[in-house]
Amino acid sequence: MEATVEGKTPTEDGTPTTSQGAGPFEPKIIAFVCNWCTYAAADLAGTSRIQYPPNVKIVRLMCSGAIDPIYVLRAITGGFDGVLIGGCHPGDCHYQTGNYKARRRVTILKEILKSVGYDEERVWLRWISASEGGAFAATVSEMVEALKSHGPNVLTTNWNK
Amino acid sequence: MKKRLKLDSNGHGMEEALGRLARLMISTGGVDRVFIPQHDETGEAVYATLVADVDALKDPAPLVPYINGNKGREAGLSTPKNGENKTAVFVRPCEARAIIELSKLMQAHRESMLLITSDCPGTLTLEDYKRLREEHPDHREEVAAFYAPFHGGERLEGHEVRECCTFCESLAHPMSDIRLLLVGAPEGTVVVEATSEAGERVLSKLEMEEAAEVDEAVREKFTEGQKSRHAEMEAHWDEVVHSVEDFMHLVQHCRRCYNCRAECPICYCRECVFQTATFEVTPDAFGRRADQYGVVKMPPDTLVFHLTRMNHMVTSCVSCGQCTEACPQKIPVGKIFSAVGRRVQDVFDYRAGADTADELPHAVFREDELEPR
């Protein structure tokens, strides 16, 4: 877990790379997804062979309401360029209300990030149901494009954090 | 018409008059105990005390222009849950706000308290308070000097109050049971106002003179000044913080001593997440970070520390500024958290410490809100 959170992904020959590697900027995204919807959607996108950029690393949680904002903060200070949080559509939470709580938490977190001058548009909360494989692929593609225009995350290279 | 009584210092000082009021509350059976700041035997240090015996209420200091920590937390910790043992709690507006937030967080029992807040001109840092004491070795004279201009809605010149006090938006807290009005009251007197039924019941047992009106215009003018300074503080934030690097510059000397968290009345967790394995960086992890960035800072994660603490308590930040006092690196933590807190609270139309009936933004949700994101 530490290696992932630190933003290091071993390449085939085992050397670590960061988003500041050679070549055009490829944003690195970590996706915290709900087991009951967005994770199933990602699975469906895969089994349906829908193409989407390989920039996303998926972490499955049992509910979007189980995402502690600390994970998001560790990700954006630890090498990722964007964080995608995927949950069930309002009213569809497997645990009744987890996604409503996630919505409040993400809203508070993003308002704090905005207030301290951080680009809060690097954090996305999206509702993607289990049947929406296409929507998952489209969301990832859209996010990769958006982050390319935002450029690399300043906190990746700044060590005074 | 709210019940208002006049408390005259009769030349013995306003604090002694308030002490007399507190003793009367116990002896008439209005309350069982009193939570009130008192001087220690040297007459120099001030502590919050919980008093059950009227004879032990010897040297009350409810108006001393210095508070050693936000006593809202101690008031919560020393007031039992059952509403039968009523405790009269003498606090400042920022402490009352902390009590209201803590009661929503189930760390204080507002229903067991008779909440008594006084108009507060702001308090001094310990250093500045010592300087004031040097000028006025007699405590009674010191309080009289500090409060004399305050009756007219001004502050004593030459003694700057703490930064957070300059933009504190409330005089005596409107959700108290009893308010001690000083601004707009004649010099040397306190107007004691019952603000709730409980307050009215206790005051009705006391045989005291009915008060004349306080000057509402003076009160209004003082509050407007405070509000405009709060707006200035918020505007200043916009001028200073444009990027996250600007924010990091503000907290750049942080050494993660946790003093701000320890002094924060809202940070009540017994086991803080920063002292759990979540934030432990093992030697291996330090090594990996050094490999990744070429260099790693120690202590690590100071940015995440402040952002996470904000995430945990900024919706309840009562702007008491005790974090600023506690910071050995002179980081204006209180101002930073006040500015960010106001923005976050605005999203939910929430004011920390305003009313026990308001719901904590973190604790509730609406089905239909915050869309589209």
Short mmCIF file of C-alpha atoms in Angstrom, two decimals, chain B residues 108-295:
data_model
loop_
_atom_site.label_atom_id
_atom_site.label_comp_id
_atom_site.label_asym_id
_atom_site.label_seq_id
_atom_site.Cartn_x
_atom_site.Cartn_y
_atom_site.Cartn_z
CA ALA B 108 -20.35 18.61 27.11
CA HIS B 109 -23.82 18.70 28.61
CA ARG B 110 -25.34 22.06 27.92
CA GLU B 111 -28.53 21.06 29.79
CA SER B 112 -26.57 20.66 33.04
CA MET B 113 -25.20 24.16 32.77
CA LEU B 114 -26.48 27.58 33.56
CA LEU B 115 -24.41 29.26 30.88
CA ILE B 116 -23.30 32.73 31.90
CA THR B 117 -21.25 34.70 29.40
CA SER B 118 -19.84 38.16 29.74
CA ASP B 119 -19.14 40.85 27.19
CA CYS B 120 -15.48 40.41 26.39
CA PRO B 121 -13.12 43.10 25.11
CA GLY B 122 -10.67 40.38 24.11
CA THR B 123 -7.82 38.95 26.10
CA LEU B 124 -4.07 39.44 26.13
CA THR B 125 -1.26 37.01 25.55
CA LEU B 126 0.37 35.88 28.78
CA GLU B 127 3.35 38.13 28.04
CA ASP B 128 1.14 41.18 27.51
CA TYR B 129 -0.94 40.34 30.55
CA LYS B 130 2.17 40.30 32.71
CA ARG B 131 3.06 43.72 31.34
CA LEU B 132 -0.41 45.03 32.25
CA ARG B 133 0.01 43.61 35.75
CA GLU B 134 3.33 45.42 36.09
CA GLU B 135 1.54 48.68 35.31
CA HIS B 136 -1.26 47.86 37.73
CA PRO B 137 0.07 45.60 40.49
CA ASP B 138 -3.36 45.63 42.13
CA HIS B 139 -5.61 43.24 40.23
CA ARG B 140 -8.77 45.21 40.93
CA GLU B 141 -7.20 48.35 39.46
CA GLU B 142 -5.95 46.39 36.49
CA VAL B 143 -9.44 45.10 35.68
CA ALA B 144 -10.96 48.54 36.25
CA ALA B 145 -8.40 50.13 33.90
CA PHE B 146 -8.83 47.47 31.23
CA TYR B 147 -12.62 47.64 31.27
CA ALA B 148 -13.16 51.40 31.74
CA PRO B 149 -13.07 52.23 27.99
CA PHE B 150 -14.98 49.02 27.20
CA HIS B 151 -18.20 50.35 28.76
CA GLY B 152 -18.14 52.94 25.99
CA GLY B 153 -17.41 50.34 23.32
CA GLU B 154 -13.65 51.02 23.10
CA ARG B 155 -10.53 49.10 24.01
CA LEU B 156 -7.72 50.20 26.33
CA GLU B 157 -5.03 51.82 24.21
CA GLY B 158 -1.49 50.51 24.32
CA HIS B 159 -2.56 46.96 25.13
CA GLU B 160 -3.35 45.04 21.95
CA VAL B 161 -5.65 42.09 22.46
CA ARG B 162 -4.90 38.74 20.77
CA GLU B 163 -5.40 38.76 17.01
CA CYS B 164 -8.43 36.44 17.02
CA CYS B 165 -10.12 38.69 19.62
CA THR B 166 -9.98 41.63 17.21
CA PHE B 167 -12.46 39.92 14.90
CA CYS B 168 -14.56 37.96 17.44
CA GLU B 169 -18.10 38.61 16.32
CA SER B 170 -20.09 38.26 19.52
CA LEU B 171 -20.38 40.15 22.75
CA ALA B 172 -22.01 38.08 25.54
CA HIS B 173 -23.31 34.99 23.74
CA PRO B 174 -27.00 35.30 22.76
CA MET B 175 -27.66 31.61 23.53
CA SER B 176 -26.54 31.92 27.16
CA ASP B 177 -28.92 31.56 30.09
CA ILE B 178 -27.60 34.76 31.62
CA ARG B 179 -25.59 37.49 29.95
CA LEU B 180 -23.32 39.90 31.77
CA LEU B 181 -23.52 43.15 29.83
CA LEU B 182 -20.65 45.59 30.17
CA VAL B 183 -20.70 47.47 26.87
CA GLY B 184 -23.27 50.23 27.12
CA ALA B 185 -23.59 49.77 30.91
CA PRO B 186 -22.53 52.58 33.28
CA GLU B 187 -18.87 52.37 34.28
CA GLY B 188 -18.20 50.05 37.21
CA THR B 189 -21.51 48.22 36.88
CA VAL B 190 -22.59 44.98 35.27
CA VAL B 191 -26.08 44.55 33.87
CA VAL B 192 -27.19 40.98 34.49
CA GLU B 193 -29.67 39.85 31.86
CA ALA B 194 -31.75 36.67 31.92
CA THR B 195 -31.70 35.27 28.39
CA SER B 196 -33.57 32.00 29.02
CA GLU B 197 -36.28 30.70 31.33
CA ALA B 198 -33.67 28.88 33.40
CA GLY B 199 -31.73 32.11 33.78
CA GLU B 200 -34.90 33.95 34.74
CA ARG B 201 -35.72 31.39 37.45
CA VAL B 202 -32.29 31.74 39.03
CA LEU B 203 -32.28 35.54 38.88
CA SER B 204 -35.80 35.77 40.33
CA LYS B 205 -34.49 34.26 43.59
CA LEU B 206 -31.99 37.06 44.05
CA GLU B 207 -32.95 40.31 45.66
CA MET B 208 -31.29 42.83 43.41
CA GLU B 209 -32.01 46.21 41.96
CA GLU B 210 -33.68 46.30 38.52
CA ALA B 211 -31.35 47.71 35.89
CA ALA B 212 -31.80 50.71 33.72
CA GLU B 213 -31.40 50.15 29.98
CA VAL B 214 -28.01 49.55 28.43
CA ASP B 215 -26.99 51.72 25.51
CA GLU B 216 -27.81 49.51 22.53
CA ALA B 217 -26.25 51.95 20.04
CA VAL B 218 -22.85 51.54 21.69
CA ARG B 219 -23.20 47.76 21.59
CA GLU B 220 -24.20 47.88 17.94
CA LYS B 221 -21.21 50.06 17.06
CA PHE B 222 -18.76 47.73 18.81
CA THR B 223 -20.20 44.63 17.09
CA GLU B 224 -20.14 46.31 13.68
CA GLY B 225 -16.44 47.12 14.17
CA GLN B 226 -15.72 43.50 15.02
CA LYS B 227 -17.67 42.26 12.00
CA SER B 228 -15.89 44.59 9.62
CA ARG B 229 -12.53 43.39 10.97
CA HIS B 230 -13.68 39.81 10.36
CA ALA B 231 -14.51 40.74 6.76
CA GLU B 232 -11.07 42.38 6.44
CA MET B 233 -9.45 39.21 7.75
CA GLU B 234 -11.30 37.15 5.12
CA ALA B 235 -10.38 39.61 2.35
CA HIS B 236 -6.75 39.55 3.49
CA TRP B 237 -6.77 35.75 3.09
CA ASP B 238 -7.83 36.15 -0.54
CA GLU B 239 -4.97 38.58 -1.09
CA VAL B 240 -2.34 36.36 0.49
CA VAL B 241 -3.30 32.82 -0.55
CA HIS B 242 -3.39 32.29 -4.30
CA SER B 243 -1.76 28.90 -4.55
CA VAL B 244 -1.06 25.97 -2.28
CA GLU B 245 2.57 27.15 -2.15
CA ASP B 246 1.31 30.36 -0.52
CA PHE B 247 -0.48 28.28 2.07
CA MET B 248 2.60 26.14 2.63
CA HIS B 249 4.55 29.35 3.15
CA LEU B 250 2.12 30.31 5.94
CA VAL B 251 2.67 27.03 7.81
CA GLN B 252 6.27 26.51 6.71
CA HIS B 253 7.87 26.53 10.16
CA CYS B 254 5.53 23.84 11.51
CA ARG B 255 7.36 21.11 13.33
CA ARG B 256 4.29 19.01 14.11
CA CYS B 257 4.51 19.40 17.88
CA TYR B 258 0.69 19.05 18.09
CA ASN B 259 0.41 22.01 20.48
CA CYS B 260 -2.35 23.57 18.34
CA ARG B 261 -4.27 20.34 18.45
CA ALA B 262 -3.73 19.95 22.21
CA GLU B 263 -5.05 23.45 22.91
CA CYS B 264 -7.96 23.21 20.48
CA PRO B 265 -11.21 22.88 22.46
CA ILE B 266 -12.80 21.04 19.53
CA CYS B 267 -10.06 18.40 19.11
CA TYR B 268 -11.34 15.99 21.73
CA CYS B 269 -10.33 12.57 20.31
CA ARG B 270 -8.51 10.46 22.88
CA GLU B 271 -6.56 8.72 20.18
CA CYS B 272 -5.60 11.20 17.50
CA VAL B 273 -5.10 9.84 14.01
CA PHE B 274 -1.71 11.57 13.80
CA GLN B 275 -0.40 9.34 16.55
CA THR B 276 -1.64 6.11 15.02
CA ALA B 277 0.01 3.83 12.46
CA THR B 278 -1.77 5.78 9.68
CA PHE B 279 0.78 8.57 10.00
CA GLU B 280 3.74 6.51 11.10
CA VAL B 281 6.53 6.70 8.58
CA THR B 282 8.77 3.65 8.93
CA PRO B 283 12.49 3.83 8.13
CA ASP B 284 11.76 1.92 4.92
CA ALA B 285 9.10 4.43 3.90
CA PHE B 286 11.47 7.34 4.62
CA GLY B 287 13.97 5.61 2.38
CA ARG B 288 11.45 5.17 -0.41
CA ARG B 289 10.41 8.80 -0.22
CA ALA B 290 14.04 9.91 -0.34
CA ASP B 291 14.56 7.68 -3.37
CA GLN B 292 11.49 9.14 -5.07
CA TYR B 293 12.13 12.83 -4.46
CA GLY B 294 15.88 12.75 -3.91
CA VAL B 295 15.28 14.33 -0.49
#
